[in-house]
Short mmCIF file of C-alpha atoms and ligand atoms in Angstrom, two decimals:
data_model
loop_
_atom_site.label_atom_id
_atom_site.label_comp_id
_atom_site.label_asym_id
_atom_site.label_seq_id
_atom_site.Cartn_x
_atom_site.Cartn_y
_atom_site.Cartn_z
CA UNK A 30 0.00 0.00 0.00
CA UNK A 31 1.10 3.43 -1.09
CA UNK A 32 -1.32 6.91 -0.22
CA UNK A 33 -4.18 4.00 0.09
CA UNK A 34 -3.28 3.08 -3.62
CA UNK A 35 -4.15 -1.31 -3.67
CA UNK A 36 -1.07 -3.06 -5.69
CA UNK A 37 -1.38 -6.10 -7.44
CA UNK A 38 0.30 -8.38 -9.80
CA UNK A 39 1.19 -7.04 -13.79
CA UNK A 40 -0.45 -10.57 -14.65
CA UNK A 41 -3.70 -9.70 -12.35
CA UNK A 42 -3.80 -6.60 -13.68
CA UNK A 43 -3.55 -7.77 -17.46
CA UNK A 44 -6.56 -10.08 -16.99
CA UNK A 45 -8.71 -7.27 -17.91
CA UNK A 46 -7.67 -7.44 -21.60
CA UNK A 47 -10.48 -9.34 -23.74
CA UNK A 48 -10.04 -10.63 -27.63
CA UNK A 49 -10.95 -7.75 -30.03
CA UNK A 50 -9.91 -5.16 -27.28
CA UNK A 51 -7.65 -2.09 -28.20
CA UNK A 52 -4.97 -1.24 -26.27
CA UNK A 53 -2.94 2.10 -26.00
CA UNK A 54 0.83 1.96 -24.09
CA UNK A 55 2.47 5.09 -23.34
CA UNK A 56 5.46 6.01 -25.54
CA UNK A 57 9.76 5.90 -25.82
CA UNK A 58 10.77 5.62 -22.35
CA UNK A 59 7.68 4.49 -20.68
CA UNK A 60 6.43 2.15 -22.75
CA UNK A 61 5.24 -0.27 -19.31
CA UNK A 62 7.68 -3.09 -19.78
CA UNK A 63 5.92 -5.15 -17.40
CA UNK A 64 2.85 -4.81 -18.33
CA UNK A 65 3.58 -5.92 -22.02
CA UNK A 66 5.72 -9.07 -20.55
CA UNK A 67 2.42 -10.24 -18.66
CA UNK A 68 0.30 -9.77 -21.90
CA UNK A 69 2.53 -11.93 -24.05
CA UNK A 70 2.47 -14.27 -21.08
CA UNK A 71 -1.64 -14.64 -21.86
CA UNK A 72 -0.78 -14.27 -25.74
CA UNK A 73 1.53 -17.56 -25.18
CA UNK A 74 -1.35 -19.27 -23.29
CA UNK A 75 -3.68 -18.72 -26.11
CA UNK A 76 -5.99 -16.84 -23.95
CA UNK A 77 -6.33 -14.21 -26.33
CA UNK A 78 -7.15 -13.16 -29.99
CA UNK A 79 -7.11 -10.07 -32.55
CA UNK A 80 -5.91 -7.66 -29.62
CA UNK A 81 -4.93 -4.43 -31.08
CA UNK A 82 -2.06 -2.81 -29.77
CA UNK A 83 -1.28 1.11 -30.60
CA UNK A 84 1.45 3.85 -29.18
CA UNK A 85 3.83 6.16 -30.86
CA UNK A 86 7.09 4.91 -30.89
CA UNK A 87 8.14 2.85 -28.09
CA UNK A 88 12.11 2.13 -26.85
CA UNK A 89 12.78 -1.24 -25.83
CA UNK A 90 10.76 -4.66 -27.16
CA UNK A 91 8.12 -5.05 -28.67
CA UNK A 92 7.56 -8.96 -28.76
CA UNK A 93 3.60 -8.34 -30.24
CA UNK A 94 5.29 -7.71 -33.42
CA UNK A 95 6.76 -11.08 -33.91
CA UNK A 96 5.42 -13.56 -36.23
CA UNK A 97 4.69 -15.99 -33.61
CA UNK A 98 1.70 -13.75 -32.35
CA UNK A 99 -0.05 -13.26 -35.82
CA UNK A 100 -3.60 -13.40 -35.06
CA UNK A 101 -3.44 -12.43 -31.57
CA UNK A 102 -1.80 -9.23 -31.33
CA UNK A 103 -2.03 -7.21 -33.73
CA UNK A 104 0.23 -3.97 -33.84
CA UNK A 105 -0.60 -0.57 -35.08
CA UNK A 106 1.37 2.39 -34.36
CA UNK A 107 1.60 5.71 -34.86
CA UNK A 108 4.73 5.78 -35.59
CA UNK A 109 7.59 3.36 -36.79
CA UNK A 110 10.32 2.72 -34.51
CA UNK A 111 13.59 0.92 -34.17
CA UNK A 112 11.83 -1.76 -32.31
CA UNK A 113 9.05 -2.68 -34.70
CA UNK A 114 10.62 -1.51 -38.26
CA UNK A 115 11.56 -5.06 -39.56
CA UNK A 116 7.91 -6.46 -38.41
CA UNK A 117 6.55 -3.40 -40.25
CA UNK A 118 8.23 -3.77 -43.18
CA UNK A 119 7.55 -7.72 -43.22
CA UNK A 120 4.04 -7.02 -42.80
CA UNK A 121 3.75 -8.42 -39.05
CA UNK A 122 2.85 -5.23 -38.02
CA UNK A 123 1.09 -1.86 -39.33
CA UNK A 124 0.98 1.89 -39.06
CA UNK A 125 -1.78 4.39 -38.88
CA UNK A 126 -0.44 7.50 -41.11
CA UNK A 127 -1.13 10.42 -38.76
CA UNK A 128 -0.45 13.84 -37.86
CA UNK A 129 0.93 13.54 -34.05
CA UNK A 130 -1.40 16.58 -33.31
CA UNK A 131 -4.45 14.44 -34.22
CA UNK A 132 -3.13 10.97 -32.62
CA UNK A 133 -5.38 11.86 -29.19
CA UNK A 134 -7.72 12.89 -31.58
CA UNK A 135 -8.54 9.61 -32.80
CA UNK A 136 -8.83 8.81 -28.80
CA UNK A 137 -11.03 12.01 -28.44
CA UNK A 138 -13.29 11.45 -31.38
CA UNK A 139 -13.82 8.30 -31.03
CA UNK A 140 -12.36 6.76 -34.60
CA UNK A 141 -10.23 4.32 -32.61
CA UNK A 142 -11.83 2.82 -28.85
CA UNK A 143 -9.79 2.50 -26.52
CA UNK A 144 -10.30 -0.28 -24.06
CA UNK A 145 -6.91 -0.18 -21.90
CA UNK A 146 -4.30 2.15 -21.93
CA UNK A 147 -1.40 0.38 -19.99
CA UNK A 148 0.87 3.53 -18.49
CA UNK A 149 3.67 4.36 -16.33
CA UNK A 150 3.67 7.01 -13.57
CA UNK A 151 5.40 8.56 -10.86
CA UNK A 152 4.27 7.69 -7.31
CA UNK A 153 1.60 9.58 -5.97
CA UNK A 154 2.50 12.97 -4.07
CA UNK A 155 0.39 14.45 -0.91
CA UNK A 156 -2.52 15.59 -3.18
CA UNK A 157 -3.07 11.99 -4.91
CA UNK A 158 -1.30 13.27 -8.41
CA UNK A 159 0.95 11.11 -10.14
CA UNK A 160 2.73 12.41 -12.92
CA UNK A 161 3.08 10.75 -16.30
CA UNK A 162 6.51 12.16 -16.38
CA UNK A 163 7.96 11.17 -20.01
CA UNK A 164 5.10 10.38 -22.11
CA UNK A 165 1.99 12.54 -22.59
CA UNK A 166 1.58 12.74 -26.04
CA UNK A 167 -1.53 10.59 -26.82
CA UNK A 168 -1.44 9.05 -24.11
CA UNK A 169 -3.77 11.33 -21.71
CA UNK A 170 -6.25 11.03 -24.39
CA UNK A 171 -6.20 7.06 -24.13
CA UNK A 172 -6.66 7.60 -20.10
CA UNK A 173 -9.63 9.95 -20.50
CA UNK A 174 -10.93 7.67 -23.17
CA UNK A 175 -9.85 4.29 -21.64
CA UNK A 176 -12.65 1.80 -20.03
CA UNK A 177 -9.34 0.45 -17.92
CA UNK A 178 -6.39 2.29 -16.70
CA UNK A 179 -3.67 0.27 -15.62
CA UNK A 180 -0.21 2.15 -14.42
CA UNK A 181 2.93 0.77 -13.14
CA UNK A 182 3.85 2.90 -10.32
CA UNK A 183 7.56 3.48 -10.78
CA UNK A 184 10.06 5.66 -8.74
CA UNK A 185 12.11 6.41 -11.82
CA UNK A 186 9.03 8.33 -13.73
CA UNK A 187 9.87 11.98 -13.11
CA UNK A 188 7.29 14.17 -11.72
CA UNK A 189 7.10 16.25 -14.42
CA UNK A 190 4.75 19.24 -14.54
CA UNK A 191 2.10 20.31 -17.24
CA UNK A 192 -0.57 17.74 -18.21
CA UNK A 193 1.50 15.06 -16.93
CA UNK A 194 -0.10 15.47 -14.14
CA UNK A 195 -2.99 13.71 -12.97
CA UNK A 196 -5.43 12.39 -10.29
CA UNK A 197 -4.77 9.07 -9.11
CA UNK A 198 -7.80 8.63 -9.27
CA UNK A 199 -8.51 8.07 -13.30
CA UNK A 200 -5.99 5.09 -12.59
CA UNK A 201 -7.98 1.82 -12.06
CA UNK A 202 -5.70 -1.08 -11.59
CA UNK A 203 -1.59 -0.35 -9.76
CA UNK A 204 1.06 -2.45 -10.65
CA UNK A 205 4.58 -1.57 -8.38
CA UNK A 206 7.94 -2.32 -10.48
CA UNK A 207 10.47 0.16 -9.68
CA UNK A 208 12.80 -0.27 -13.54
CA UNK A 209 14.96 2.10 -15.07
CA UNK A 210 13.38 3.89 -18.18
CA UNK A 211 14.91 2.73 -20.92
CA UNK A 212 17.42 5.29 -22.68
CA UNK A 213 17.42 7.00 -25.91
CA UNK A 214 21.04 6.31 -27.70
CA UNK A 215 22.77 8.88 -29.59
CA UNK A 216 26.49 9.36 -31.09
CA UNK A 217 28.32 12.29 -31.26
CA UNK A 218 27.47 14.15 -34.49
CA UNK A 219 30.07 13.53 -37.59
CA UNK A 220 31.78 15.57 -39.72
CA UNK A 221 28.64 15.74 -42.11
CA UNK A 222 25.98 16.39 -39.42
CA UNK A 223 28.54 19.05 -37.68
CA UNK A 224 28.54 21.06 -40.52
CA UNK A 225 24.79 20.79 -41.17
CA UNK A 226 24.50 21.90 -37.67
CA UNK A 227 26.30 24.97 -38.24
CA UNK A 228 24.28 26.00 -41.30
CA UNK A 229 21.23 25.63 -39.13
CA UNK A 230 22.65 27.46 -36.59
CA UNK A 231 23.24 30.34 -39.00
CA UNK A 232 19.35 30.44 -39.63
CA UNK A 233 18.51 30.61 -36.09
CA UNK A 234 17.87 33.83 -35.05
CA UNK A 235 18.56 35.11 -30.84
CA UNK A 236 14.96 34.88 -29.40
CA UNK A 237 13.66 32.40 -31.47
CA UNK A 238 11.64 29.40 -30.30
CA UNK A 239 12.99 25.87 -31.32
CA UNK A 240 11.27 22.24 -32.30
CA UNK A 241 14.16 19.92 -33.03
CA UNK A 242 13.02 16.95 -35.11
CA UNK A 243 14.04 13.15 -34.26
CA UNK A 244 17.15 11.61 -35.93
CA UNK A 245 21.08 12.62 -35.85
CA UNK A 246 20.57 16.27 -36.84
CA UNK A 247 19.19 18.33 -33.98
CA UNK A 248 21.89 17.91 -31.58
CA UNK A 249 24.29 18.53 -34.13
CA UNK A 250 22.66 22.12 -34.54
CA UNK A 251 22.37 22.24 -30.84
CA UNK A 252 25.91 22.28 -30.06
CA UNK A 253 26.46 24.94 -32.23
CA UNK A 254 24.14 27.27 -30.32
CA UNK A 255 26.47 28.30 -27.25
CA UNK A 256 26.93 32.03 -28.38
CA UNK A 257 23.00 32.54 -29.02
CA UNK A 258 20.91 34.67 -26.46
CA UNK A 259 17.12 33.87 -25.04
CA UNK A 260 16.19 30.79 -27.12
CA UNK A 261 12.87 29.14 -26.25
CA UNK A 262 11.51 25.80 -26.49
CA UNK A 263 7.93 24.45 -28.02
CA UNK A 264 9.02 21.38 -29.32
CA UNK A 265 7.01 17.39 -29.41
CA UNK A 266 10.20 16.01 -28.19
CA UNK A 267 14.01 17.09 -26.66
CA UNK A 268 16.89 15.21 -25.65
CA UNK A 269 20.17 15.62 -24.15
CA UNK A 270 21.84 18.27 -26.19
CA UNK A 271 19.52 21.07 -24.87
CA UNK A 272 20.41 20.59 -21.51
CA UNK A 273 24.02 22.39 -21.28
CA UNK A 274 22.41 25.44 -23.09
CA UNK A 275 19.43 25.34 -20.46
CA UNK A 276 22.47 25.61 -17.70
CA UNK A 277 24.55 28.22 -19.85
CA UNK A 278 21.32 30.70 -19.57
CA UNK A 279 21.10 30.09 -23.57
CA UNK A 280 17.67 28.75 -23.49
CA UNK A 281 15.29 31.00 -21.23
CA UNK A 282 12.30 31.09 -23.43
CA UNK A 283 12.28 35.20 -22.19
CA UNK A 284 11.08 35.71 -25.76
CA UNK A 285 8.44 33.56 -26.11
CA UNK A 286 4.51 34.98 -25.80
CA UNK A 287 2.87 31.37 -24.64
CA UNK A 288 4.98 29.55 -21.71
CA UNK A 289 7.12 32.35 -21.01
CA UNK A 290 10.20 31.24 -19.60
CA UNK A 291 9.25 27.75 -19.78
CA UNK A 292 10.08 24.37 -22.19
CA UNK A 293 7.15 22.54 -23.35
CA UNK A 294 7.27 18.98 -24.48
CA UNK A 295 4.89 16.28 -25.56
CA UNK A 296 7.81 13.31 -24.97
CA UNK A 297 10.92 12.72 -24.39
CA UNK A 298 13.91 10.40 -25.68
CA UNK A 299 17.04 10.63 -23.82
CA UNK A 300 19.46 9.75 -21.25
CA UNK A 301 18.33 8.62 -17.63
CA UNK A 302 20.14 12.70 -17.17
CA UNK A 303 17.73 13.87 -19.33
CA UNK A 304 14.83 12.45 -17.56
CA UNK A 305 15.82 13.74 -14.26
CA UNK A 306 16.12 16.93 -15.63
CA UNK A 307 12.54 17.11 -15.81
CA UNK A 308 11.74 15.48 -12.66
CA UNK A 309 9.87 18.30 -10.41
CA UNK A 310 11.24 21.14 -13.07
CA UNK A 311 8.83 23.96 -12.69
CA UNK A 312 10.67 24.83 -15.82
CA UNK A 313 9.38 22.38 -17.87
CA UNK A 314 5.78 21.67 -18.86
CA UNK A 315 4.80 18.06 -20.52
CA UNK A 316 1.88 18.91 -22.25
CA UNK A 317 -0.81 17.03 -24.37
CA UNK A 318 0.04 16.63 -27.83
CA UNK A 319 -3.24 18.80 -28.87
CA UNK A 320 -1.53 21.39 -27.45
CA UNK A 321 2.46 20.98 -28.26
CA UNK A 322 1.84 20.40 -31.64
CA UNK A 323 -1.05 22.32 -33.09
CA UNK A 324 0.49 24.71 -35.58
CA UNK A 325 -1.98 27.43 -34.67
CA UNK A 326 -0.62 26.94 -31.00
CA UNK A 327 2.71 26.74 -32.65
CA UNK A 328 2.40 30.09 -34.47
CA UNK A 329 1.79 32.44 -31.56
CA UNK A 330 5.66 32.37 -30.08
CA UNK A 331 7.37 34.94 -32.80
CA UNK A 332 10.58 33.08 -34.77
CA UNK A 333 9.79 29.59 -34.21
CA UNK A 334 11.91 28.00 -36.03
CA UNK A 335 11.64 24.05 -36.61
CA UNK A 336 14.18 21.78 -38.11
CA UNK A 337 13.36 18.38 -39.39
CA UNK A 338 15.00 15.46 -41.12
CA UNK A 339 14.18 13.52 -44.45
CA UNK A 340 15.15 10.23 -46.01
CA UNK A 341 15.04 11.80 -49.38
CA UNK A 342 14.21 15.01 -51.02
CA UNK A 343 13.08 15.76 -55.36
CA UNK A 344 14.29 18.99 -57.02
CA UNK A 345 10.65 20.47 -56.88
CA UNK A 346 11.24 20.34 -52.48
CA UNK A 347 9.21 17.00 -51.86
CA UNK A 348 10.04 15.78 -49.13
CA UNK A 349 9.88 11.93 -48.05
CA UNK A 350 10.38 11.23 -44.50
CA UNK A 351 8.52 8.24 -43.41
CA UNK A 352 9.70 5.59 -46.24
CA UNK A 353 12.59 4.16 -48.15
CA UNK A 354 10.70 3.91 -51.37
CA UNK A 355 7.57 1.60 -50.22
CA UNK A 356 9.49 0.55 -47.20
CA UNK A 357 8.34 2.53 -44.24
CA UNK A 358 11.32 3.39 -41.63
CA UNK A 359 9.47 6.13 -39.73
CA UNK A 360 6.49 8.15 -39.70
CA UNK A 361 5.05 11.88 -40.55
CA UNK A 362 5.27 12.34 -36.62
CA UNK A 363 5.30 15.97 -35.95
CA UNK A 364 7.16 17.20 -38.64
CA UNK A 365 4.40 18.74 -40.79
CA UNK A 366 2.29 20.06 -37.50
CA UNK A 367 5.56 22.58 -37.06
CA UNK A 368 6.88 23.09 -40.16
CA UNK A 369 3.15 24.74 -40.82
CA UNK A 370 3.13 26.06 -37.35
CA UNK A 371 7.03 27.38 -37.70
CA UNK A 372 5.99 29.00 -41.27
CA UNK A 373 2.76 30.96 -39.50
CA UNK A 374 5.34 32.11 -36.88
CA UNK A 375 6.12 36.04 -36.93
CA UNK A 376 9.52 35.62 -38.21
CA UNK A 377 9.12 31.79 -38.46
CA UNK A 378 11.36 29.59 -39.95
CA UNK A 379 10.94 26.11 -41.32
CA UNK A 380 14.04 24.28 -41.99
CA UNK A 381 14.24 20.72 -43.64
CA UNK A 382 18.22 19.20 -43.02
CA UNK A 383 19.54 16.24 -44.24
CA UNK A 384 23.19 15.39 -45.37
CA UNK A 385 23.24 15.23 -49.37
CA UNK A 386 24.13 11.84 -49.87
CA UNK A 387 23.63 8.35 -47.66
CA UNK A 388 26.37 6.61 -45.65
CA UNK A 389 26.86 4.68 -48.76
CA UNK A 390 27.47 7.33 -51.17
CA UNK A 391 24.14 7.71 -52.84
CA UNK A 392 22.27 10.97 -53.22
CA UNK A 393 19.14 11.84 -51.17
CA UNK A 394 18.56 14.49 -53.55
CA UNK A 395 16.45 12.97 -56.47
CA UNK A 396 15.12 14.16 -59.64
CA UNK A 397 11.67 12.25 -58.51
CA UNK A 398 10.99 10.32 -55.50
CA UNK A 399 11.65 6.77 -55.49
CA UNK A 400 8.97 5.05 -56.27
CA UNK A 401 6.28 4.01 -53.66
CA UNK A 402 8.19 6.94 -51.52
CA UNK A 403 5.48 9.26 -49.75
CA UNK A 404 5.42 12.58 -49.54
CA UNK A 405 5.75 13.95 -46.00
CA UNK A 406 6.14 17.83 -45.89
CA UNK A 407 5.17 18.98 -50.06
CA UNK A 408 6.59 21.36 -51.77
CA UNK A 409 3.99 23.57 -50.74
CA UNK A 410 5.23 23.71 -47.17
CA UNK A 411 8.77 23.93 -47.29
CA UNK A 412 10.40 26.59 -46.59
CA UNK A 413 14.72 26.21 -45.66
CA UNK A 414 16.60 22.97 -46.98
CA UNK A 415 19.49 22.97 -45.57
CA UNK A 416 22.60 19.83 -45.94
CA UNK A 417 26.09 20.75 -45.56
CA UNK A 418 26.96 22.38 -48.63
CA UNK A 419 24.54 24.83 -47.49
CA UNK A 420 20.79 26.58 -46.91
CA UNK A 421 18.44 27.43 -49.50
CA UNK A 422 15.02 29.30 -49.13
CA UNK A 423 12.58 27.70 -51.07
CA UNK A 424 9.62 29.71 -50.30
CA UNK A 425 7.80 31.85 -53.78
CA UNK A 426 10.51 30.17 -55.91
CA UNK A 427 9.07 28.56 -59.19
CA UNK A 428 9.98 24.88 -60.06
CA UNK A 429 13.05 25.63 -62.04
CA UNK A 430 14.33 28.04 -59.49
CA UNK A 431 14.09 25.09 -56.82
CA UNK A 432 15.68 22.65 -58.94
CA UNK A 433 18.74 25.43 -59.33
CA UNK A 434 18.19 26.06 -55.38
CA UNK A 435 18.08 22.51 -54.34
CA UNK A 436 20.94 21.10 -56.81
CA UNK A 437 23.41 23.82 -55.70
CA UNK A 438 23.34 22.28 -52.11
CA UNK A 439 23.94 18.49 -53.82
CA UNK A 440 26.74 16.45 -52.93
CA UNK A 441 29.50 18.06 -55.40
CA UNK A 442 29.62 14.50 -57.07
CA UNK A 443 25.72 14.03 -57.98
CA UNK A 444 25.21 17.98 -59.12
CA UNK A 445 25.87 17.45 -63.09
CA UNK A 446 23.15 14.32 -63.36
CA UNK A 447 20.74 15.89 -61.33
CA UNK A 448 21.12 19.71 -63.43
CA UNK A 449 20.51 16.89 -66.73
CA UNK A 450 17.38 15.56 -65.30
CA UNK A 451 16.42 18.94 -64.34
CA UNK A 452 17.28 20.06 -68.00
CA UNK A 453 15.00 17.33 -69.23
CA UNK A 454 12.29 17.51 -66.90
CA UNK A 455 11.76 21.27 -67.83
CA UNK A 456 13.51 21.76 -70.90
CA UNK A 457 16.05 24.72 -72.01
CA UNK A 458 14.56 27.66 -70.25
CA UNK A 459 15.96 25.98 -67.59
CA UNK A 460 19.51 26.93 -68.20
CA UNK A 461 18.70 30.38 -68.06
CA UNK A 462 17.56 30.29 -64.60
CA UNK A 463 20.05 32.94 -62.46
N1 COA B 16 18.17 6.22 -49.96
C1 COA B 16 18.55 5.05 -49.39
N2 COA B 16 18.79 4.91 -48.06
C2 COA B 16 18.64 5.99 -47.29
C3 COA B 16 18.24 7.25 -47.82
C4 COA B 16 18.00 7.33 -49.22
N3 COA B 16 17.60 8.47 -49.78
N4 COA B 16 18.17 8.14 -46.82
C5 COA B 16 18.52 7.50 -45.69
N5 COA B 16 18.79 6.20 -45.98
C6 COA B 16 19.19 5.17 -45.02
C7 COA B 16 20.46 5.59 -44.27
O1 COA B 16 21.60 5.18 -44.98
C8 COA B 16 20.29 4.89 -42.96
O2 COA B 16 20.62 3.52 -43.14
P1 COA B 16 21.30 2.66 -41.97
O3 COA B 16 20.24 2.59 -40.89
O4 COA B 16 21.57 1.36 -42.63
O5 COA B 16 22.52 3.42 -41.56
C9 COA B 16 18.79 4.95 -42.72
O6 COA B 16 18.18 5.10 -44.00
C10 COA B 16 18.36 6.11 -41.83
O7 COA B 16 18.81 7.32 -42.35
P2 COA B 16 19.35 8.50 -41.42
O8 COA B 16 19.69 9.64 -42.30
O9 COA B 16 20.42 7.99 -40.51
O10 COA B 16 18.05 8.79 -40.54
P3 COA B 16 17.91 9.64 -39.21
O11 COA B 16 18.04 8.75 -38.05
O12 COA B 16 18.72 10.89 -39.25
O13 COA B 16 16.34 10.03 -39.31
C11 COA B 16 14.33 10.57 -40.48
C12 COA B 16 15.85 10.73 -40.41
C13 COA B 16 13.83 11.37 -41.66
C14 COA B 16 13.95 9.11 -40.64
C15 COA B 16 13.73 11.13 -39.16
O14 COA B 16 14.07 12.46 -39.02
C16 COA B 16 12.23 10.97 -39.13
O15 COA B 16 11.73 9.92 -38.72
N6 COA B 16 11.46 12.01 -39.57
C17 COA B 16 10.02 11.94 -39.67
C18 COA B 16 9.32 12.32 -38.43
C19 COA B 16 9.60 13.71 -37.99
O16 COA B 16 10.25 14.50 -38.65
N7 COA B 16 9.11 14.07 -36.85
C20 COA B 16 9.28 15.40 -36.31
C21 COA B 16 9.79 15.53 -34.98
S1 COA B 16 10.07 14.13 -33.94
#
């Protein structure tokens, strides 16, 4: 007993789950390890069927995935992770193509029931609130919407502040298991993703409010950011590289006109320092995703500026970011909610960076998208493109203007075949483009 909360066992808990029922775990760090362990434990016993299991990404396992539970679990996520990429791809497991603003809509709304959401939270404090700590996202839709809560109660969930926190009280079943959250891992930026973090880092204005993307980029432009002055945060997600320029005084949000002087955050994916950072951080608000990442919400900082990856880019400024041709890798995530949100922003800038050609030499500039490649941000909403040969403004330039644009930041190698397919997609006029 804990505060008058009633433990019991993960595989008590689970028995609630019912063939056909949808199931929502919270996301990246806190996906509730134990929980899932006891589920597969009544998958093996063949004690369930066609149980549909949904989150954003998740770090860690994800054993519903595996071939050996076809027909009893079921997995669709909202976004394609590490974990579940080669299940995806093999057709084990699925993905629901959505904005991340609308994922608690489909909660909300009512497309997708919601039957359990399985959660992890911080223990309760002297007012009955646990916190939610790492994971809000869609997640405190699935709660409201939920017919069963089940949380592990876990010491290592930071009481972060915001949505994340709650009443006890919309928690039906507790489940004590005191693990670590599982860590984000990321290497020190390259050569490549140096530079391309010091051509962002040119764009970024002093006062400006930042949304890094996910990927190897954003700490790359993060490091570069030391000498900046009152930077602010409205981002889905942050990691590790913002914290030394939250202790340098760098990051203040002083500038910003919603959350002044504090970091909002839908997620997180980081290192256990990372994670403490937010734990009982007045600073730092975890908000719902309706919130973090609607572009109209978005828009009312001034000079947000939002910087976002892709797999592959054509020379009109389509971008693909969720798929290698029709293999998906990833997902739209957030990246279109603020690259809209960035380009309403007084002063707003929306930046897509990538480095011009793969680890294996080939160019992620294209003259069209591979085929079965989706278009994630089009070539109506981009704005920067930025790799490291450089940063191009793409906004109110024609086709042929792009094409010149885009191929000038090419890797050095790929620039003459791309200018010919550029010269026969559009024909001579286009040499005469300054
Ligand atoms: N052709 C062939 N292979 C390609 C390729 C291309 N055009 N572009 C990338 N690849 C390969 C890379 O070589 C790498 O392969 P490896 O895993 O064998 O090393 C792999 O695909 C991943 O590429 P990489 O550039 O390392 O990806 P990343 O980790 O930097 O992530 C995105 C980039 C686009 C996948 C990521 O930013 C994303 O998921 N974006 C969409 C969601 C989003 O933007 N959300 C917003 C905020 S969270």
């Amino acid at each position: 007993m804990l505060n008058n909360i009633k433990f019991i066992s993960a595989d008590e808990a689970v028995k609630v789950v019912k063939s056909g029922d949808h199931i929502h775990l919270s996301s990246v760090a806190s996906a509730p390890k134990v929980l899932i362990d006891a589920l597969m434990r009544r998958g093996d016993n063949g004690e369930l069927k066609d149980v549909r299991i949904h989150h954003l990404h998740t770090e860690g396992g994800a054993p519903y995935t595996d071939a050996r539970y076809e027909g009893v679990f079921f997995h669709q996520a909202f976004f394609v992770g590490g974990n579940v990429r080669k299940n995806v791809q093999a057709g084990y497991a699925d993905y629901i193509p959505i904005f991340l603003s609308e994922t608690q809509k489909l909660y909300r709304s009512g497309v997708l029931p919601c039957n359990v959401a399985m959660i992890q939270v911080s223990p309760p404090d002297k007012h009955g609130f646990v916190s939610l700590g790492t994971s809000v996202d869609a997640t405190l839709a699935a709660i409201e919407c939920a017919e069963h809560v089940i949380a592990v109660v876990n010491k290592n969930v930071p009481r972060a502040w915001g949505d994340a926190m709650i009443p006890a009280s919309m928690i039906d079943y507790f489940v004590e298991c005191d693990g670590l959250l599982e860590p984000a891992h990321f290497t020190e930026p390259d050569e490549i993703e140096a530079a391309i973090g010091k051509n962002c880092a040119g764009l970024i204005e002093d006062g400006a409010c930042l949304q890094m993307g996910i990927g190897a980029i954003p700490n790359a432009v993060l490091a570069q950011l030391g000498n900046h002055k009152n930077l602010g945060i409205h981002t889905e997600m942050f990691a590790d590289g913002v914290l030394p320029l939250v202790e340098k005084g760098v990051i203040n949000g002083a500038n910003k006109v919603i959350d002044k002087g504090k970091m909002v955050s839908t997620f997180l994916m980081g290192s256990q320092t990372c994670y403490d950072f937010i734990d009982d951080n007045p600073m730092v608000r975890m908000m719902d995703v309706a919130y973090t990442n609607d572009p109209f919400i978005i828009a009312k900082n001034p000079r947000v500026t939002a910087i976002n990856s892709a797999l592959q880019v054509d020379i009109t400024g389509q971008v693909c970011a969720d798929s290698l041709g029709t293999k998906f890798f990833s997902g739209v995530g957030g990246q279109v909610d603020f690259i809209y949100g960035a380009s309403l922003s007084e002063r707003g800038k929306a930046i897509i960076a990538m480095p011009s050609v793969t680890n294996k030499g080939i160019s992620k500039i294209a003259p069209v998208l591979t085929s079965g490649a989706g278009v994630v941000t089009t070539r109506n909403h981009i704005h920067w493109f930025v790799t490291e040969y450089g940063a191009v403004n793409l906004y109110g330039k024609s086709l042929q203007e792009r094409a010149k644009l885009i191929i000038s930041i090419a890797h050095p190698e790929h620039r003459e075949e791309l200018d010919k397919a550029a010269f026969e997609r559009f024909g001579p006029h286009y040499h005469f483009i300054g």
